[in-house]
Amino acid sequence: GAVVSQHPSWVICKSGTSVKIECRSLDFQATTMFWYRQFPKQSLMLMATSNEGSKATYEQGVEKDKFLINHASLTLSTLTVTSAHPEDSSFYICSARDSGFLTDTQYFGPGTRLTVL
Amino acid sequence: GESVGLHLPTLSVQEGDNSIINCAYSNSASDYFIWYKQESGKGPQFIIDIRSNMDKRQGQRVTVLLNKTVKHLSLQIAATQPGDSAVYFCAEISESTSYGKLTFGQGTILTVHP
């Protein structure tokens, strides 16, 4: 199957700093990528839908000024957590949609563990 | 919106037994369903999918059953192995939803004892 990578796999930062997480589709082009947040023992919560070349669509309750999303190319989307605080500590997962003539599947990245001190 | 569970249901089975994991969905317009497996500290991994025009689909050791009447989905794992231990999520998509947005279910923790 298709591969989606995330970088970094984990990051520890101080409160008030910004952190950028990259999501790449390695062997296919993804016009649409999704960003999720997952707290321990909970399901994945969709934060936003990232579309190449246009503004991201955020889910209700997600602050667009705090979670900046950029989808500059068909293989890369970035999520920047601005002015991070301890409550932003979570597991952030991206997925990339591979939609072609015979397929329409989302592939997930391995996740990024963010810890804000 | 998304489904969030503070206490995921759990299922414990012995190695070699068959496992059945259930999922209820609420959107009658959903027409594509996927089961994902998530191991600790990793992203979800695609297991099997099914479209709403089917009621059963089989893969290698896994079978997905869809009952649209009661909006219920199940994943059956045959001859469960310790490596199957993980959290299993069902997810649904409505084709009318832009960009194929997934809605995840609560998840079930499967523990396989040797």
XYZ file of N, CA and C in Angstrom:
693
model
N 0.811 -1.210 0.000
C 0.000 0.000 0.000
C 0.839 1.253 0.000
N 0.174 2.383 -0.172
C 0.856 3.660 -0.203
C 1.423 4.017 1.169
N 2.456 4.837 1.163
C 3.141 5.189 2.406
C 3.003 6.680 2.676
N 2.685 6.976 3.919
C 2.624 8.359 4.381
C 3.594 8.499 5.543
N 4.426 9.508 5.489
C 5.394 9.716 6.559
C 5.072 10.988 7.328
N 5.511 11.031 8.563
C 5.387 12.232 9.382
C 6.726 12.528 10.009
N 6.987 13.830 10.164
C 8.231 14.238 10.805
C 7.987 15.477 11.632
N 8.417 15.505 12.877
C 9.146 14.435 13.559
C 8.188 13.379 14.107
N 8.736 12.303 14.593
C 7.898 11.268 15.195
C 7.536 11.648 16.628
N 8.377 12.428 17.244
C 8.057 12.942 18.570
C 8.797 14.274 18.763
N 8.213 15.117 19.577
C 8.838 16.411 19.851
C 8.430 16.869 21.240
N 9.400 17.446 21.931
C 9.171 18.048 23.249
C 9.523 19.522 23.131
N 8.630 20.369 23.566
C 8.910 21.798 23.455
C 8.452 22.525 24.710
N 8.936 23.731 24.834
C 8.539 24.556 25.969
C 7.237 25.279 25.661
N 6.497 25.577 26.690
C 5.249 26.296 26.539
C 5.504 27.653 25.895
N 4.681 27.992 24.920
C 4.818 29.269 24.239
C 5.558 29.206 22.919
N 6.206 28.098 22.651
C 6.919 27.958 21.381
C 6.001 27.354 20.329
N 6.435 27.404 19.082
C 5.671 26.839 17.974
C 6.347 25.581 17.455
N 5.552 24.666 17.015
C 6.062 23.383 16.525
C 5.442 23.071 15.170
N 6.276 22.681 14.217
C 5.783 22.329 12.883
C 5.903 20.830 12.685
N 4.822 20.233 12.194
C 4.792 18.801 11.892
C 4.545 18.633 10.392
N 5.351 17.804 9.763
C 5.217 17.567 8.325
C 4.539 16.236 8.042
N 3.751 16.224 7.001
C 3.084 15.005 6.540
C 3.352 14.875 5.048
N 3.933 13.751 4.645
C 4.283 13.544 3.243
C 3.695 12.242 2.701
N 3.143 12.313 1.512
C 2.761 11.090 0.795
C 3.953 10.721 -0.076
N 4.487 9.527 0.118
C 5.775 9.186 -0.485
C 5.674 8.637 -1.904
N 4.588 7.988 -2.248
C 4.529 7.376 -3.569
C 3.215 7.652 -4.282
N 2.524 8.683 -3.861
C 1.332 9.093 -4.588
C 1.078 10.569 -4.313
N 0.282 11.171 -5.155
C -0.058 12.571 -4.967
C -1.395 12.685 -4.242
N -1.446 13.548 -3.284
C -2.641 13.683 -2.457
C -3.145 15.118 -2.508
N -4.251 15.319 -3.186
C -4.826 16.667 -3.196
C -5.471 16.987 -1.858
N -5.800 15.951 -1.115
C -6.446 16.149 0.177
C -5.697 15.383 1.258
N -5.397 16.075 2.324
C -4.813 15.451 3.498
C -5.638 15.876 4.701
N -5.607 15.061 5.731
C -6.388 15.322 6.929
C -5.470 15.313 8.151
N -5.802 16.155 9.116
C -5.063 16.177 10.375
C -5.993 15.788 11.515
N -5.504 14.838 12.335
C -6.266 14.352 13.474
C -5.464 14.559 14.756
N -6.188 14.590 15.851
C -5.562 14.615 17.170
C -6.160 13.460 17.961
N -5.310 12.815 18.718
C -5.778 11.668 19.487
C -5.209 11.739 20.901
N -6.098 11.778 21.877
C -5.689 11.729 23.272
C -5.683 10.272 23.722
N -4.950 9.971 24.802
C -4.809 8.576 25.240
C -6.154 7.888 25.426
N -6.245 6.690 24.904
C -7.421 5.830 25.021
C -8.681 6.474 24.441
N -8.487 7.331 23.475
C -9.627 7.931 22.804
C -9.531 7.731 21.298
N -10.603 8.043 20.631
C -10.642 7.893 19.177
C -9.932 9.065 18.512
N -9.798 8.984 17.215
C -9.197 10.076 16.458
C -10.233 11.175 16.260
N -9.804 12.406 16.501
C -10.669 13.551 16.288
C -10.140 14.359 15.113
N -10.953 14.511 14.100
C -10.541 15.287 12.936
C -10.412 16.753 13.318
N -9.261 17.335 12.981
C -9.050 18.749 13.257
C -9.363 19.591 12.017
N -8.826 19.129 10.871
C -8.983 19.940 9.673
C -8.721 19.112 8.435
N -9.271 19.613 7.340
C -9.049 19.025 6.026
C -8.159 19.980 5.252
N -7.069 19.441 4.732
C -6.079 20.248 4.041
C -6.153 19.975 2.544
N -6.400 20.992 1.760
C -6.515 20.845 0.314
C -5.389 21.590 -0.374
N -4.734 20.925 -1.280
C -3.600 21.509 -1.979
C -4.014 22.775 -2.718
N -3.314 23.828 -2.445
C -3.553 25.080 -3.139
C -4.694 25.920 -2.616
N -5.312 25.498 -1.544
C -6.401 26.310 -0.994
C -6.360 26.275 0.529
N -7.211 27.070 1.139
C -7.228 27.128 2.594
C -7.795 25.847 3.192
N -7.297 25.531 4.372
C -7.783 24.343 5.061
C -9.181 24.586 5.617
N -9.913 23.515 5.760
C -11.236 23.562 6.372
C -11.135 22.982 7.772
N -11.464 23.792 8.765
C -11.306 23.369 10.149
C -12.631 22.855 10.712
N -12.522 21.876 11.587
C -13.702 21.365 12.276
C -14.118 22.342 13.373
N -15.365 22.217 13.739
C -15.893 23.111 14.770
C -15.103 22.954 16.063
N -14.738 24.083 16.639
C -14.009 24.069 17.897
C -12.500 24.060 17.750
N -11.994 23.934 16.538
C -10.547 23.946 16.315
C -10.126 25.344 15.893
N -9.176 25.914 16.622
C -8.762 27.289 16.355
C -7.824 27.342 15.160
N -8.256 27.969 14.102
C -7.440 28.025 12.891
C -6.190 28.864 13.077
N -6.221 29.840 13.975
C -5.033 30.666 14.197
C -4.009 29.958 15.072
N -4.447 28.937 15.770
C -3.523 28.207 16.625
C -2.925 27.012 15.876
N -3.704 26.394 15.050
C -3.253 25.228 14.290
C -3.219 25.614 12.807
N -2.031 26.080 12.389
C -1.877 26.561 11.026
C -1.556 25.403 10.093
N -2.308 25.318 9.012
C -2.120 24.224 8.059
C -1.761 24.796 6.705
N -0.728 24.200 6.108
C -0.288 24.606 4.782
C -0.122 23.363 3.928
N -0.734 23.378 2.758
C -0.668 22.221 1.840
C -0.113 22.739 0.530
N 1.197 22.972 0.536
C 1.832 23.685 -0.557
C 2.066 22.838 -1.797
N 2.094 21.531 -1.647
C 2.327 20.673 -2.806
C 1.449 19.437 -2.691
N 1.440 18.639 -3.731
C 0.589 17.445 -3.751
C 1.121 16.318 -2.873
N 2.299 16.523 -2.281
C 2.849 15.473 -1.432
C 3.205 15.956 -0.026
N 2.896 17.200 0.293
C 3.303 17.729 1.584
C 2.239 18.634 2.189
N 1.906 18.336 3.432
C 1.067 19.223 4.226
C 1.772 19.422 5.566
N 1.694 20.625 6.110
C 2.307 20.887 7.403
C 1.273 21.431 8.375
N 1.445 21.042 9.630
C 0.616 21.540 10.728
C 1.542 22.237 11.699
N 1.283 23.500 11.959
C 2.074 24.247 12.923
C 1.214 24.564 14.132
N 1.652 24.088 15.280
C 0.978 24.397 16.539
C 1.647 25.648 17.080
N 0.943 26.752 17.064
C 1.529 28.012 17.485
C 1.299 28.237 18.980
N 2.293 28.848 19.619
C 2.210 29.147 21.042
C 1.644 27.943 21.806
N 2.372 26.859 21.694
C 1.885 25.601 22.280
C 1.822 25.685 23.801
N 0.823 25.015 24.358
C 0.649 24.942 25.798
C 0.498 23.477 26.194
N 0.665 23.168 27.474
C 0.593 21.756 27.892
C -0.676 21.033 27.445
N -1.782 21.741 27.349
C -3.026 21.079 26.930
C -3.021 20.689 25.451
N -2.019 21.192 24.714
C -1.876 20.797 23.300
C -1.105 19.485 23.161
N -0.567 19.006 24.260
C 0.156 17.734 24.227
C -0.795 16.644 23.773
N -0.408 15.936 22.738
C -1.294 14.926 22.159
C -0.540 14.154 21.085
N -1.228 13.219 20.493
C -0.701 12.448 19.369
C -1.372 12.996 18.113
N -0.583 13.574 17.216
C -1.121 14.179 16.010
C -0.861 13.241 14.824
N -1.918 12.942 14.103
C -1.829 11.986 12.997
C -2.378 12.631 11.730
N -1.675 12.422 10.637
C -2.184 12.912 9.366
C -2.584 11.715 8.499
N -3.434 11.986 7.539
C -3.751 10.979 6.534
C -3.777 11.659 5.173
N -3.500 10.887 4.146
C -3.498 11.406 2.789
C -4.462 10.569 1.950
N -5.248 11.253 1.177
C -6.256 10.578 0.377
C -5.703 10.262 -1.007
N -5.713 8.994 -1.331
C -5.277 8.547 -2.650
C -6.536 8.236 -3.456
N -6.942 9.181 -4.274
C -8.176 9.002 -5.031
C -7.857 9.007 -6.514
N -7.959 7.831 -7.107
C -7.708 7.708 -8.533
C -8.898 7.077 -9.210
N -8.658 6.544 -10.375
C -9.758 5.964 -11.156
C -10.348 4.740 -10.474
N -9.480 3.931 -9.881
C -9.947 2.685 -9.273
C -9.773 2.656 -7.767
N -9.408 3.783 -7.198
C -9.145 3.735 -5.771
C -9.597 5.004 -5.081
N -9.918 4.904 -3.844
C -10.200 6.065 -3.005
C -9.975 5.627 -1.572
N -8.761 5.745 -1.144
C -8.370 5.234 0.164
C -7.549 6.279 0.889
N -7.728 6.308 2.199
C -6.888 7.187 3.016
C -5.811 6.354 3.679
N -4.605 6.862 3.611
C -3.480 6.215 4.266
C -2.977 7.127 5.379
N -2.712 6.516 6.507
C -2.336 7.287 7.681
C -0.827 7.298 7.897
N -0.362 8.417 8.427
C 1.019 8.510 8.847
C 1.204 7.834 10.192
N 2.436 7.709 10.642
C 2.725 7.020 11.901
C 2.436 7.849 13.135
N 2.118 9.122 12.948
C 1.804 9.968 14.086
C 3.011 10.715 14.629
N 2.723 11.822 15.300
C 3.739 12.641 15.965
C 3.285 12.878 17.401
N 4.120 12.471 18.329
C 3.814 12.674 19.746
C 4.356 14.026 20.169
N 3.457 14.943 20.522
C 3.858 16.273 20.973
C 3.689 16.365 22.479
N 4.764 16.762 23.141
C 4.726 17.001 24.589
C 5.151 18.441 24.834
N 4.281 19.201 25.454
C 4.574 20.604 25.761
C 4.800 20.731 27.258
N 5.973 21.219 27.603
C 6.330 21.319 29.029
C 5.880 22.641 29.624
N -20.336 14.703 13.609
C -19.059 15.015 14.233
C -18.353 13.734 14.635
N -17.180 13.860 15.211
C -16.393 12.690 15.565
C -16.930 12.053 16.831
N -16.621 10.787 16.963
C -17.029 10.036 18.152
C -15.840 9.970 19.090
N -16.025 10.337 20.305
C -14.929 10.300 21.266
C -15.320 9.433 22.431
N -14.446 8.533 22.810
C -14.757 7.654 23.938
C -13.723 7.793 25.004
N -14.124 8.012 26.265
C -13.188 8.102 27.352
C -12.790 6.737 27.841
N -13.618 5.737 27.673
C -13.324 4.381 28.094
C -13.648 3.464 26.927
N -12.610 3.054 26.235
C -12.837 2.211 25.082
C -13.301 0.835 25.518
N -14.270 0.268 24.815
C -14.668 -1.116 25.091
C -13.477 -2.034 24.886
N -13.467 -3.132 25.624
C -12.367 -4.084 25.510
C -12.893 -5.466 25.175
N -12.069 -6.227 24.492
C -12.380 -7.599 24.141
C -11.129 -8.423 24.374
N -11.242 -9.431 25.204
C -10.113 -10.327 25.473
C -10.435 -11.709 24.941
N -9.516 -12.266 24.183
C -9.722 -13.593 23.602
C -8.453 -14.415 23.765
N -8.612 -15.721 23.626
C -7.470 -16.617 23.641
C -6.949 -16.784 22.207
N -5.668 -16.963 22.106
C -5.054 -17.203 20.799
C -5.752 -18.375 20.115
N -6.080 -18.197 18.857
C -6.746 -19.239 18.100
C -8.253 -19.090 18.039
N -8.809 -18.330 18.979
C -10.255 -18.089 18.937
C -10.589 -17.110 17.825
N -11.863 -17.062 17.490
C -12.339 -16.034 16.556
C -12.783 -14.812 17.356
N -12.539 -13.647 16.807
C -12.921 -12.393 17.471
C -13.967 -11.677 16.640
N -14.897 -11.068 17.331
C -15.903 -10.246 16.647
C -15.934 -8.887 17.310
N -15.672 -7.864 16.535
C -15.678 -6.485 17.031
C -16.823 -5.755 16.352
N -17.609 -5.076 17.139
C -18.811 -4.434 16.630
C -18.692 -2.914 16.597
N -19.489 -2.332 15.732
C -19.500 -0.876 15.587
C -20.884 -0.440 15.127
N -21.417 0.565 15.792
C -22.684 1.142 15.376
C -22.411 2.508 14.764
N -23.084 2.804 13.688
C -22.926 4.124 13.083
C -24.274 4.811 13.039
N -24.235 6.112 12.924
C -25.487 6.868 13.060
C -25.955 7.530 11.760
N -25.025 7.713 10.833
C -25.378 8.444 9.615
C -25.906 7.482 8.545
N -27.176 7.525 8.311
C -27.767 6.610 7.327
C -27.301 6.926 5.905
N -26.699 8.102 5.715
C -26.201 8.473 4.388
C -24.793 7.934 4.130
N -24.172 7.364 5.150
C -22.826 6.818 4.956
C -22.876 5.655 3.987
N -21.936 5.645 3.059
C -21.970 4.596 2.045
C -20.643 3.889 1.850
N -19.689 4.197 2.695
C -18.390 3.527 2.590
C -17.845 3.386 3.992
N -17.420 2.173 4.340
C -16.998 1.886 5.697
C -15.641 1.199 5.684
N -14.834 1.550 6.668
C -13.474 1.019 6.726
C -13.172 0.590 8.157
N -12.450 -0.487 8.290
C -11.910 -0.903 9.584
C -10.417 -0.631 9.598
N -9.981 -0.022 10.714
C -8.566 0.268 10.915
C -8.076 -0.426 12.178
N -6.797 -0.781 12.162
C -6.124 -1.347 13.324
C -5.059 -0.345 13.760
N -5.034 -0.033 15.040
C -4.020 0.890 15.533
C -3.255 0.254 16.685
N -1.975 0.067 16.470
C -1.100 -0.432 17.530
C -0.594 0.758 18.340
N -0.168 0.467 19.537
C 0.232 1.517 20.461
C 1.323 2.403 19.868
N 1.089 3.709 19.867
C 2.081 4.655 19.400
C 2.232 4.739 17.891
N 1.299 4.153 17.164
C 1.371 4.162 15.699
C 0.095 4.721 15.099
N 0.156 5.030 13.809
C -1.021 5.489 13.116
C -1.926 4.327 12.745
N -3.181 4.603 12.418
C -4.112 3.542 12.020
C -3.663 2.854 10.732
N -3.916 1.569 10.683
C -3.548 0.765 9.515
C -4.816 0.192 8.895
N -4.976 0.380 7.604
C -6.153 -0.115 6.881
C -6.223 -1.636 6.975
N -7.434 -2.148 7.291
C -7.624 -3.596 7.336
C -8.499 -4.045 6.176
N -9.701 -3.507 6.126
C -10.662 -3.938 5.116
C -11.741 -2.878 4.992
N -12.354 -2.802 3.818
C -13.423 -1.830 3.619
C -14.628 -2.506 2.989
N -15.739 -1.792 2.998
C -16.951 -2.313 2.389
C -17.829 -1.146 1.964
N -18.450 -1.279 0.825
C -19.365 -0.246 0.351
C -20.794 -0.632 0.728
N -21.657 0.341 0.709
C -23.010 0.129 1.230
C -23.863 -0.771 0.345
N -23.389 -1.047 -0.866
C -24.155 -1.941 -1.729
C -23.795 -3.413 -1.491
N -22.980 -3.643 -0.465
C -22.595 -4.998 -0.087
C -22.978 -5.224 1.362
N -23.131 -6.494 1.752
C -23.377 -6.774 3.159
C -22.277 -7.637 3.771
N -21.365 -8.078 2.943
C -20.266 -8.902 3.455
C -19.071 -8.783 2.527
N -17.906 -8.775 3.143
C -16.683 -8.777 2.351
C -15.616 -9.517 3.146
N -14.864 -10.336 2.449
C -13.857 -11.142 3.136
C -12.468 -10.791 2.669
N -11.554 -10.831 3.647
C -10.150 -10.657 3.329
C -9.386 -11.829 3.906
N -8.114 -11.616 4.107
C -7.312 -12.681 4.684
C -7.540 -12.717 6.193
N -8.188 -13.710 6.670
C -8.530 -13.922 8.090
C -9.545 -12.919 8.629
N -9.953 -11.970 7.840
C -10.926 -10.977 8.317
C -12.155 -10.948 7.426
N -13.284 -10.678 8.065
C -14.552 -10.536 7.355
C -15.267 -9.330 7.937
N -15.816 -8.503 7.071
C -16.611 -7.376 7.529
C -18.055 -7.617 7.114
N -18.957 -7.399 8.058
C -20.385 -7.539 7.810
C -21.046 -6.189 8.001
N -21.950 -5.855 7.111
C -22.648 -4.577 7.179
C -24.147 -4.823 7.206
N -24.807 -4.292 8.210
C -26.260 -4.365 8.311
C -26.793 -2.944 8.295
N -27.243 -2.522 7.129
C -27.684 -1.138 6.972
C -29.009 -0.881 7.681
N -29.783 -1.927 7.858
C -31.090 -1.757 8.489
C -30.950 -1.244 9.912
N -29.984 -1.818 10.630
C -29.774 -1.396 12.020
C -28.510 -0.563 12.166
N -27.915 -0.201 11.059
C -26.702 0.626 11.043
C -25.619 0.026 11.933
N -25.236 -1.170 11.588
C -24.268 -1.922 12.375
C -23.218 -2.536 11.469
N -22.010 -2.486 11.956
C -20.849 -2.991 11.222
C -20.087 -3.918 12.163
N -19.573 -5.001 11.640
C -18.754 -5.866 12.493
C -17.523 -6.336 11.737
N -16.490 -6.607 12.522
C -15.243 -7.140 11.986
C -14.999 -8.480 12.659
N -14.855 -9.492 11.867
C -14.575 -10.822 12.393
C -13.143 -11.181 12.044
N -12.393 -11.594 13.046
C -11.010 -12.017 12.843
C -10.939 -13.503 13.172
N -10.532 -14.287 12.214
C -10.443 -15.732 12.415
C -9.082 -16.101 12.999
N -9.093 -17.109 13.868
C -7.841 -17.624 14.432
C -6.970 -16.482 14.940
N -7.514 -15.742 15.880
C -6.840 -14.544 16.380
C -5.460 -14.875 16.940
N -4.511 -14.006 16.631
C -3.127 -14.185 17.056
C -2.703 -13.052 17.976
N -1.681 -13.266 18.797
C -1.202 -12.186 19.683
C -0.883 -10.900 18.926
N -0.416 -11.019 17.700
C -0.112 -9.843 16.902
C -1.337 -9.051 16.490
N -2.504 -9.615 16.713
C -3.749 -8.895 16.415
C -4.129 -7.949 17.547
N -3.453 -8.041 18.667
C -3.750 -7.166 19.799
C -3.515 -5.710 19.397
N -4.545 -4.906 19.516
C -4.475 -3.505 19.088
C -5.826 -2.867 19.386
N -5.955 -1.606 19.025
C -7.252 -0.932 19.062
C -7.818 -0.943 17.648
N -9.069 -1.308 17.526
C -9.722 -1.387 16.220
C -10.791 -0.308 16.127
N -10.729 0.442 15.041
C -11.695 1.508 14.803
C -12.458 1.247 13.517
N -13.760 1.515 13.566
C -14.508 1.578 12.324
C -14.581 3.045 11.922
N -14.706 3.276 10.648
C -14.836 4.641 10.141
C -15.819 4.634 8.986
N -16.494 5.734 8.816
C -17.508 5.835 7.763
C -17.306 7.112 6.955
N -17.728 7.041 5.718
C -17.701 8.188 4.816
C -19.034 8.274 4.118
N -19.508 9.484 3.996
C -20.664 9.726 3.147
C -20.160 10.339 1.848
N -20.538 9.766 0.727
C -20.060 10.278 -0.550
C -20.491 11.720 -0.784
N -21.521 12.127 -0.061
C -21.973 13.491 -0.236
C -21.110 14.471 0.548
N -20.229 13.937 1.371
C -19.332 14.783 2.167
C -18.125 15.145 1.311
N -17.775 16.378 1.322
C -16.644 16.818 0.507
C -15.346 16.167 0.949
N -14.544 15.823 -0.008
C -13.169 15.373 0.217
C -13.056 14.081 1.013
N -14.142 13.303 1.109
C -14.038 12.002 1.738
C -13.685 12.036 3.204
N -14.264 12.927 3.944
C -13.963 13.044 5.368
C -14.439 11.816 6.135
N -13.524 11.242 6.909
C -13.828 10.063 7.710
C -14.406 10.452 9.054
N -15.377 9.703 9.509
C -15.869 9.827 10.879
C -15.542 8.528 11.586
N -14.751 8.623 12.648
C -14.299 7.439 13.355
C -15.251 7.052 14.472
N -15.372 5.742 14.681
C -16.110 5.242 15.818
C -15.248 5.282 17.065
N -15.818 4.766 18.127
C -15.194 4.858 19.442
C -13.920 4.033 19.545
N -13.889 2.890 18.928
C -12.728 2.014 19.037
C -12.935 0.914 20.054
N -12.298 -0.212 19.821
C -12.347 -1.362 20.729
C -10.937 -1.883 20.924
N -10.571 -2.100 22.188
C -9.256 -2.646 22.496
C -9.350 -4.169 22.458
N -8.588 -4.788 21.576
C -8.539 -6.243 21.484
C -7.247 -6.744 22.122
N -7.386 -7.643 23.071
C -6.223 -8.252 23.714
C -6.280 -9.749 23.476
N -5.221 -10.278 22.908
C -5.155 -11.704 22.602
C -4.152 -12.358 23.548
N -4.629 -13.319 24.310
C -3.774 -14.000 25.277
C -3.217 -15.282 24.672
N -1.914 -15.507 24.821
C -1.284 -16.714 24.260
C -1.822 -17.979 24.922
